[in-house]
């Protein structure tokens, strides 16, 4: 039995095919890394290892050969690719049903438990045998590790729902990144290169200290200094829920950033996410952050009114970072933040796993609609 199989056609006519077992290993490795920040590394790694097992079918391999042949003569593929997501789900149904939702939804969208339960998983045993012969199936230890994590993390239906969404986020982001590295290696090279939270905390500390020293002592400025000092003291507390109430003009924007960066550094967190209700405030906030932190790739402003500059302007990284929020500071809308958490679509959900290791600042929180508070607070 031949077990050589491919995940993707070459990026160009003379390029290299991507081996399927390599794609599965890479996606599993990347997804596991994302999941470890959630305490779900085994679950995310297992999802990555199994998400494309269905591509071992001869039908899918034939489709890839036909698609490449069409590309070689300048034509579009004559047919759509056959489904390939049910084989991995078949291996998990009955033992890790939460992951069946994730794998079945990794292209079209996260499915509900009832949809997953009723979906026929008709992949032939030959597909599973080919994956086994290629060394692409997980070990019993991998399955046991995932089951232990699932048992420890899920104590209620809400836990299961949120965990499924976060593991789904790990998988679809890892899958997109590895596929991008194959088809668009130059684009993939634009990712990363971000300053550390520790670096930004140090720079903001110096900038704000200078600002305070150069500001005359007035009643308002005295209040601003007190707000800033209170925020820095609060940053030394344990992770949890903090509230900051400051009147307009009290220096809330930069003092809250000082809190967020210091709190992230002291607790080993990876980023700061500001969710703000109005785009006009977002523009002002992002500009204030850039002014105090003039470091390349430090602040991503992500909302519907942002227009990315054309290629070659040095800002391509922003469009890429908007896909998965891998920057140290993200300034976005409250709507996008919560709609992403409740979404089931791969594009919207890619960034959700980044929220787990972040300080999240909900600005102007009094504007949240009361009718949505139960849903917002539960998630």
GROMACS .gro file of C-alpha atoms in nm:
model
  379
    1UNK     CA    1   0.000   0.000   0.000
    2UNK     CA    2   0.139   0.340  -0.097
    3UNK     CA    3   0.106   0.596   0.180
    4UNK     CA    4   0.253   0.899   0.005
    5UNK     CA    5  -0.016   1.163   0.005
    6UNK     CA    6  -0.030   1.537  -0.024
    7UNK     CA    7  -0.211   1.814   0.162
    8UNK     CA    8  -0.170   2.087  -0.100
    9UNK     CA    9  -0.057   2.131  -0.457
   10UNK     CA   10   0.261   2.329  -0.530
   11UNK     CA   11   0.237   2.705  -0.490
   12UNK     CA   12   0.345   2.739  -0.853
   13UNK     CA   13   0.388   2.505  -1.148
   14UNK     CA   14   0.749   2.418  -1.067
   15UNK     CA   15   0.715   2.417  -0.689
   16UNK     CA   16   0.705   2.150  -0.422
   17UNK     CA   17   0.399   1.955  -0.318
   18UNK     CA   18   0.318   1.969   0.052
   19UNK     CA   19   0.324   1.623   0.207
   20UNK     CA   20   0.011   1.549   0.406
   21UNK     CA   21   0.189   1.391   0.702
   22UNK     CA   22   0.411   1.700   0.726
   23UNK     CA   23   0.110   1.935   0.720
   24UNK     CA   24  -0.063   1.733   0.993
   25UNK     CA   25   0.251   1.735   1.210
   26UNK     CA   26   0.306   2.109   1.165
   27UNK     CA   27  -0.055   2.208   1.231
   28UNK     CA   28  -0.058   1.983   1.538
   29UNK     CA   29   0.263   2.141   1.666
   30UNK     CA   30   0.143   2.499   1.612
   31UNK     CA   31  -0.205   2.430   1.753
   32UNK     CA   32  -0.053   2.260   2.059
   33UNK     CA   33   0.158   2.569   2.124
   34UNK     CA   34  -0.149   2.789   2.108
   35UNK     CA   35  -0.349   2.551   2.327
   36UNK     CA   36  -0.088   2.533   2.602
   37UNK     CA   37  -0.176   2.890   2.697
   38UNK     CA   38  -0.530   2.766   2.762
   39UNK     CA   39  -0.428   2.451   2.949
   40UNK     CA   40  -0.551   2.261   2.642
   41UNK     CA   41  -0.233   2.181   2.451
   42UNK     CA   42  -0.314   1.810   2.414
   43UNK     CA   43  -0.666   1.882   2.289
   44UNK     CA   44  -0.549   2.140   2.035
   45UNK     CA   45  -0.258   1.923   1.923
   46UNK     CA   46  -0.488   1.625   1.869
   47UNK     CA   47  -0.730   1.837   1.666
   48UNK     CA   48  -0.439   1.951   1.448
   49UNK     CA   49  -0.314   1.595   1.400
   50UNK     CA   50  -0.652   1.469   1.279
   51UNK     CA   51  -0.815   1.763   1.101
   52UNK     CA   52  -0.707   1.664   0.747
   53UNK     CA   53  -0.680   1.285   0.781
   54UNK     CA   54  -0.958   1.254   0.522
   55UNK     CA   55  -0.715   1.380   0.257
   56UNK     CA   56  -0.562   1.030   0.256
   57UNK     CA   57  -0.856   0.920   0.042
   58UNK     CA   58  -0.774   0.835  -0.319
   59UNK     CA   59  -1.060   1.062  -0.423
   60UNK     CA   60  -0.892   1.365  -0.263
   61UNK     CA   61  -0.550   1.278  -0.399
   62UNK     CA   62  -0.700   1.245  -0.746
   63UNK     CA   63  -0.860   1.587  -0.705
   64UNK     CA   64  -0.523   1.741  -0.616
   65UNK     CA   65  -0.358   1.584  -0.920
   66UNK     CA   66  -0.634   1.714  -1.148
   67UNK     CA   67  -0.614   2.062  -0.991
   68UNK     CA   68  -0.239   2.078  -1.045
   69UNK     CA   69  -0.269   1.955  -1.403
   70UNK     CA   70  -0.524   2.230  -1.473
   71UNK     CA   71  -0.293   2.490  -1.314
   72UNK     CA   72  -0.006   2.375  -1.537
   73UNK     CA   73  -0.206   2.468  -1.849
   74UNK     CA   74  -0.345   2.789  -1.702
   75UNK     CA   75  -0.693   2.664  -1.619
   76UNK     CA   76  -0.906   2.648  -1.308
   77UNK     CA   77  -0.961   2.316  -1.136
   78UNK     CA   78  -1.246   2.133  -1.311
   79UNK     CA   79  -1.419   2.041  -0.984
   80UNK     CA   80  -1.447   2.124  -0.619
   81UNK     CA   81  -1.243   1.929  -0.370
   82UNK     CA   82  -1.422   1.638  -0.200
   83UNK     CA   83  -1.498   1.659   0.170
   84UNK     CA   84  -1.213   1.553   0.394
   85UNK     CA   85  -1.311   1.647   0.748
   86UNK     CA   86  -1.521   1.351   0.861
   87UNK     CA   87  -1.243   1.090   0.881
   88UNK     CA   88  -1.070   1.262   1.173
   89UNK     CA   89  -1.404   1.316   1.346
   90UNK     CA   90  -1.485   0.947   1.303
   91UNK     CA   91  -1.182   0.853   1.509
   92UNK     CA   92  -1.302   1.071   1.800
   93UNK     CA   93  -1.678   1.023   1.804
   94UNK     CA   94  -1.788   0.868   2.131
   95UNK     CA   95  -1.468   0.947   2.317
   96UNK     CA   96  -1.382   1.312   2.244
   97UNK     CA   97  -1.702   1.449   2.097
   98UNK     CA   98  -1.594   1.807   2.169
   99UNK     CA   99  -1.314   1.767   1.915
  100UNK     CA  100  -1.550   1.627   1.654
  101UNK     CA  101  -1.723   1.968   1.654
  102UNK     CA  102  -1.387   2.137   1.600
  103UNK     CA  103  -1.268   1.910   1.318
  104UNK     CA  104  -1.603   1.902   1.137
  105UNK     CA  105  -1.609   2.283   1.141
  106UNK     CA  106  -1.251   2.367   1.047
  107UNK     CA  107  -1.352   2.491   0.701
  108UNK     CA  108  -1.724   2.566   0.693
  109UNK     CA  109  -1.774   2.676   1.051
  110UNK     CA  110  -1.801   2.531   1.401
  111UNK     CA  111  -2.105   2.302   1.418
  112UNK     CA  112  -2.340   2.243   1.710
  113UNK     CA  113  -2.332   1.919   1.913
  114UNK     CA  114  -2.664   1.808   1.763
  115UNK     CA  115  -2.538   1.869   1.408
  116UNK     CA  116  -2.218   1.679   1.478
  117UNK     CA  117  -2.406   1.387   1.633
  118UNK     CA  118  -2.638   1.352   1.333
  119UNK     CA  119  -2.371   1.395   1.066
  120UNK     CA  120  -2.287   1.068   0.887
  121UNK     CA  121  -1.918   0.975   0.905
  122UNK     CA  122  -1.891   0.742   0.609
  123UNK     CA  123  -1.518   0.744   0.539
  124UNK     CA  124  -1.391   0.402   0.441
  125UNK     CA  125  -1.156   0.205   0.662
  126UNK     CA  126  -0.903   0.227   0.379
  127UNK     CA  127  -0.857   0.600   0.448
  128UNK     CA  128  -0.785   0.528   0.814
  129UNK     CA  129  -0.549   0.243   0.719
  130UNK     CA  130  -0.352   0.469   0.485
  131UNK     CA  131  -0.320   0.733   0.755
  132UNK     CA  132  -0.206   0.465   1.000
  133UNK     CA  133   0.052   0.331   0.754
  134UNK     CA  134   0.186   0.684   0.702
  135UNK     CA  135   0.231   0.728   1.076
  136UNK     CA  136  -0.021   1.010   1.087
  137UNK     CA  137  -0.258   0.880   1.352
  138UNK     CA  138  -0.212   0.983   1.715
  139UNK     CA  139  -0.100   0.741   1.981
  140UNK     CA  140  -0.305   0.610   2.271
  141UNK     CA  141  -0.107   0.846   2.493
  142UNK     CA  142  -0.214   1.144   2.283
  143UNK     CA  143  -0.578   1.044   2.325
  144UNK     CA  144  -0.539   0.990   2.699
  145UNK     CA  145  -0.373   1.332   2.745
  146UNK     CA  146  -0.658   1.502   2.562
  147UNK     CA  147  -0.916   1.318   2.770
  148UNK     CA  148  -0.745   1.426   3.093
  149UNK     CA  149  -0.747   1.788   2.982
  150UNK     CA  150  -1.112   1.768   2.881
  151UNK     CA  151  -1.209   1.621   3.218
  152UNK     CA  152  -1.017   1.886   3.411
  153UNK     CA  153  -1.144   2.183   3.208
  154UNK     CA  154  -1.513   2.103   3.161
  155UNK     CA  155  -1.750   2.108   3.456
  156UNK     CA  156  -2.054   2.263   3.283
  157UNK     CA  157  -2.210   2.302   2.937
  158UNK     CA  158  -2.080   2.661   2.926
  159UNK     CA  159  -1.726   2.535   2.992
  160UNK     CA  160  -1.762   2.292   2.703
  161UNK     CA  161  -1.894   2.560   2.470
  162UNK     CA  162  -1.613   2.806   2.544
  163UNK     CA  163  -1.346   2.535   2.532
  164UNK     CA  164  -1.471   2.412   2.194
  165UNK     CA  165  -1.453   2.766   2.055
  166UNK     CA  166  -1.101   2.822   2.187
  167UNK     CA  167  -0.964   2.488   2.064
  168UNK     CA  168  -1.134   2.562   1.732
  169UNK     CA  169  -0.952   2.895   1.724
  170UNK     CA  170  -0.619   2.719   1.787
  171UNK     CA  171  -0.685   2.476   1.503
  172UNK     CA  172  -0.804   2.719   1.235
  173UNK     CA  173  -0.524   2.965   1.309
  174UNK     CA  174  -0.260   2.690   1.299
  175UNK     CA  175  -0.405   2.548   0.977
  176UNK     CA  176  -0.412   2.890   0.812
  177UNK     CA  177  -0.056   2.970   0.918
  178UNK     CA  178   0.092   2.644   0.790
  179UNK     CA  179  -0.102   2.668   0.463
  180UNK     CA  180   0.015   3.027   0.422
  181UNK     CA  181   0.376   2.922   0.480
  182UNK     CA  182   0.339   2.674   0.192
  183UNK     CA  183   0.159   2.892  -0.061
  184UNK     CA  184   0.280   3.239   0.040
  185UNK     CA  185   0.620   3.208   0.210
  186UNK     CA  186   0.703   3.575   0.144
  187UNK     CA  187   0.382   3.684   0.316
  188UNK     CA  188   0.448   3.447   0.602
  189UNK     CA  189   0.787   3.615   0.656
  190UNK     CA  190   0.604   3.944   0.730
  191UNK     CA  191   0.460   3.797   1.049
  192UNK     CA  192   0.624   3.846   1.386
  193UNK     CA  193   0.899   4.090   1.476
  194UNK     CA  194   0.694   4.241   1.760
  195UNK     CA  195   0.837   4.413   2.067
  196UNK     CA  196   0.797   4.233   2.399
  197UNK     CA  197   0.554   4.333   2.670
  198UNK     CA  198   0.854   4.396   2.899
  199UNK     CA  199   1.010   4.631   2.645
  200UNK     CA  200   0.687   4.827   2.605
  201UNK     CA  201   0.635   4.848   2.980
  202UNK     CA  202   0.984   4.993   3.025
  203UNK     CA  203   0.937   5.242   2.744
  204UNK     CA  204   0.598   5.361   2.870
  205UNK     CA  205   0.736   5.398   3.223
  206UNK     CA  206   1.014   5.626   3.097
  207UNK     CA  207   0.778   5.824   2.872
  208UNK     CA  208   0.516   5.884   3.142
  209UNK     CA  209   0.777   5.969   3.407
  210UNK     CA  210   0.917   6.236   3.176
  211UNK     CA  211   0.567   6.364   3.102
  212UNK     CA  212   0.487   6.391   3.474
  213UNK     CA  213   0.813   6.572   3.551
  214UNK     CA  214   0.755   6.824   3.273
  215UNK     CA  215   0.392   6.894   3.367
  216UNK     CA  216   0.320   7.188   3.602
  217UNK     CA  217   0.166   7.107   3.940
  218UNK     CA  218  -0.201   7.194   3.921
  219UNK     CA  219  -0.506   7.045   4.091
  220UNK     CA  220  -0.600   6.848   3.778
  221UNK     CA  221  -0.245   6.724   3.723
  222UNK     CA  222  -0.223   6.616   4.085
  223UNK     CA  223  -0.533   6.401   4.033
  224UNK     CA  224  -0.383   6.256   3.714
  225UNK     CA  225  -0.065   6.160   3.897
  226UNK     CA  226  -0.268   5.995   4.172
  227UNK     CA  227  -0.467   5.796   3.913
  228UNK     CA  228  -0.144   5.684   3.748
  229UNK     CA  229   0.012   5.577   4.079
  230UNK     CA  230  -0.303   5.390   4.180
  231UNK     CA  231  -0.302   5.203   3.850
  232UNK     CA  232   0.059   5.095   3.893
  233UNK     CA  233  -0.010   4.973   4.247
  234UNK     CA  234  -0.315   4.779   4.127
  235UNK     CA  235  -0.106   4.619   3.851
  236UNK     CA  236   0.088   4.429   4.117
  237UNK     CA  237  -0.225   4.245   4.225
  238UNK     CA  238  -0.324   3.896   4.108
  239UNK     CA  239  -0.506   3.844   3.776
  240UNK     CA  240  -0.878   3.903   3.809
  241UNK     CA  241  -1.141   4.168   3.752
  242UNK     CA  242  -1.040   4.532   3.807
  243UNK     CA  243  -1.247   4.848   3.777
  244UNK     CA  244  -1.119   5.197   3.699
  245UNK     CA  245  -1.353   5.495   3.727
  246UNK     CA  246  -1.203   5.828   3.627
  247UNK     CA  247  -1.376   6.147   3.505
  248UNK     CA  248  -1.297   6.291   3.164
  249UNK     CA  249  -0.956   6.456   3.165
  250UNK     CA  250  -0.823   6.239   3.447
  251UNK     CA  251  -0.561   6.061   3.238
  252UNK     CA  252  -0.748   5.732   3.218
  253UNK     CA  253  -0.619   5.627   2.874
  254UNK     CA  254  -0.246   5.623   2.949
  255UNK     CA  255  -0.286   5.523   3.314
  256UNK     CA  256  -0.493   5.220   3.215
  257UNK     CA  257  -0.229   5.126   2.956
  258UNK     CA  258   0.037   5.156   3.227
  259UNK     CA  259  -0.170   4.920   3.443
  260UNK     CA  260  -0.223   4.676   3.156
  261UNK     CA  261   0.140   4.653   3.045
  262UNK     CA  262   0.272   4.628   3.402
  263UNK     CA  263   0.010   4.367   3.496
  264UNK     CA  264   0.086   4.166   3.180
  265UNK     CA  265   0.462   4.174   3.247
  266UNK     CA  266   0.431   4.074   3.612
  267UNK     CA  267   0.197   3.784   3.528
  268UNK     CA  268   0.370   3.654   3.216
  269UNK     CA  269   0.084   3.753   2.985
  270UNK     CA  270   0.136   3.808   2.614
  271UNK     CA  271  -0.069   4.109   2.505
  272UNK     CA  272  -0.309   4.388   2.591
  273UNK     CA  273  -0.646   4.411   2.416
  274UNK     CA  274  -0.854   4.730   2.433
  275UNK     CA  275  -1.220   4.691   2.335
  276UNK     CA  276  -1.382   5.031   2.279
  277UNK     CA  277  -1.740   5.109   2.168
  278UNK     CA  278  -1.679   5.395   1.922
  279UNK     CA  279  -1.435   5.415   1.632
  280UNK     CA  280  -1.369   5.782   1.705
  281UNK     CA  281  -1.239   5.690   2.051
  282UNK     CA  282  -1.042   5.402   1.903
  283UNK     CA  283  -0.860   5.638   1.668
  284UNK     CA  284  -0.770   5.871   1.955
  285UNK     CA  285  -0.664   5.586   2.182
  286UNK     CA  286  -0.447   5.413   1.922
  287UNK     CA  287  -0.282   5.743   1.832
  288UNK     CA  288  -0.207   5.816   2.199
  289UNK     CA  289  -0.052   5.472   2.239
  290UNK     CA  290   0.164   5.514   1.927
  291UNK     CA  291   0.278   5.856   2.047
  292UNK     CA  292   0.400   5.717   2.380
  293UNK     CA  293   0.528   5.393   2.227
  294UNK     CA  294   0.689   5.482   1.893
  295UNK     CA  295   0.806   5.123   1.844
  296UNK     CA  296   0.754   4.937   1.516
  297UNK     CA  297   0.468   4.686   1.521
  298UNK     CA  298   0.363   4.763   1.877
  299UNK     CA  299   0.001   4.873   1.826
  300UNK     CA  300  -0.259   4.718   1.596
  301UNK     CA  301  -0.571   4.926   1.533
  302UNK     CA  302  -0.838   4.689   1.406
  303UNK     CA  303  -1.189   4.796   1.318
  304UNK     CA  304  -1.414   4.834   1.013
  305UNK     CA  305  -1.299   5.188   0.930
  306UNK     CA  306  -0.929   5.104   0.909
  307UNK     CA  307  -0.786   5.115   0.558
  308UNK     CA  308  -0.465   4.921   0.518
  309UNK     CA  309  -0.207   5.094   0.304
  310UNK     CA  310  -0.108   4.942  -0.030
  311UNK     CA  311   0.168   4.684  -0.058
  312UNK     CA  312   0.520   4.820  -0.037
  313UNK     CA  313   0.436   5.089   0.222
  314UNK     CA  314   0.578   4.888   0.511
  315UNK     CA  315   0.240   4.833   0.677
  316UNK     CA  316   0.154   4.491   0.534
  317UNK     CA  317   0.209   4.344   0.882
  318UNK     CA  318  -0.108   4.515   1.010
  319UNK     CA  319  -0.338   4.332   0.770
  320UNK     CA  320  -0.173   4.003   0.862
  321UNK     CA  321  -0.185   4.076   1.236
  322UNK     CA  322  -0.555   4.163   1.211
  323UNK     CA  323  -0.619   3.801   1.113
  324UNK     CA  324  -0.503   3.655   1.444
  325UNK     CA  325  -0.411   3.940   1.683
  326UNK     CA  326  -0.053   3.829   1.745
  327UNK     CA  327   0.062   4.185   1.824
  328UNK     CA  328   0.138   4.297   2.182
  329UNK     CA  329  -0.130   4.573   2.183
  330UNK     CA  330  -0.463   4.545   1.999
  331UNK     CA  331  -0.717   4.827   1.990
  332UNK     CA  332  -1.052   4.711   1.855
  333UNK     CA  333  -1.428   4.758   1.887
  334UNK     CA  334  -1.639   4.607   2.160
  335UNK     CA  335  -1.867   4.468   1.888
  336UNK     CA  336  -1.585   4.285   1.711
  337UNK     CA  337  -1.441   4.155   2.037
  338UNK     CA  338  -1.764   3.992   2.155
  339UNK     CA  339  -1.895   3.892   1.813
  340UNK     CA  340  -1.571   3.700   1.759
  341UNK     CA  341  -1.615   3.516   2.088
  342UNK     CA  342  -1.969   3.414   1.989
  343UNK     CA  343  -1.893   3.341   1.623
  344UNK     CA  344  -1.853   3.002   1.460
  345UNK     CA  345  -1.671   3.114   1.143
  346UNK     CA  346  -1.299   3.038   1.091
  347UNK     CA  347  -1.205   3.393   0.990
  348UNK     CA  348  -1.362   3.557   1.293
  349UNK     CA  349  -1.254   3.287   1.538
  350UNK     CA  350  -0.884   3.269   1.443
  351UNK     CA  351  -0.789   3.536   1.694
  352UNK     CA  352  -0.988   3.411   1.992
  353UNK     CA  353  -0.715   3.194   2.145
  354UNK     CA  354  -0.501   3.510   2.177
  355UNK     CA  355  -0.747   3.654   2.429
  356UNK     CA  356  -0.669   3.391   2.692
  357UNK     CA  357  -0.319   3.517   2.772
  358UNK     CA  358  -0.410   3.884   2.758
  359UNK     CA  359  -0.508   4.177   2.974
  360UNK     CA  360  -0.846   4.282   2.834
  361UNK     CA  361  -0.954   4.641   2.890
  362UNK     CA  362  -1.324   4.712   2.830
  363UNK     CA  363  -1.333   5.087   2.785
  364UNK     CA  364  -1.651   5.291   2.840
  365UNK     CA  365  -1.807   4.977   2.982
  366UNK     CA  366  -2.126   5.161   3.075
  367UNK     CA  367  -2.220   5.163   2.705
  368UNK     CA  368  -2.270   4.784   2.689
  369UNK     CA  369  -2.639   4.710   2.616
  370UNK     CA  370  -2.808   4.578   2.932
  371UNK     CA  371  -2.998   4.315   2.731
  372UNK     CA  372  -2.665   4.155   2.633
  373UNK     CA  373  -2.500   4.161   2.976
  374UNK     CA  374  -2.592   3.803   3.071
  375UNK     CA  375  -2.432   3.667   2.754
  376UNK     CA  376  -2.130   3.897   2.774
  377UNK     CA  377  -2.056   3.822   3.139
  378UNK     CA  378  -2.105   3.447   3.099
  379UNK     CA  379  -1.856   3.422   2.813
   0.00000   0.00000   0.00000
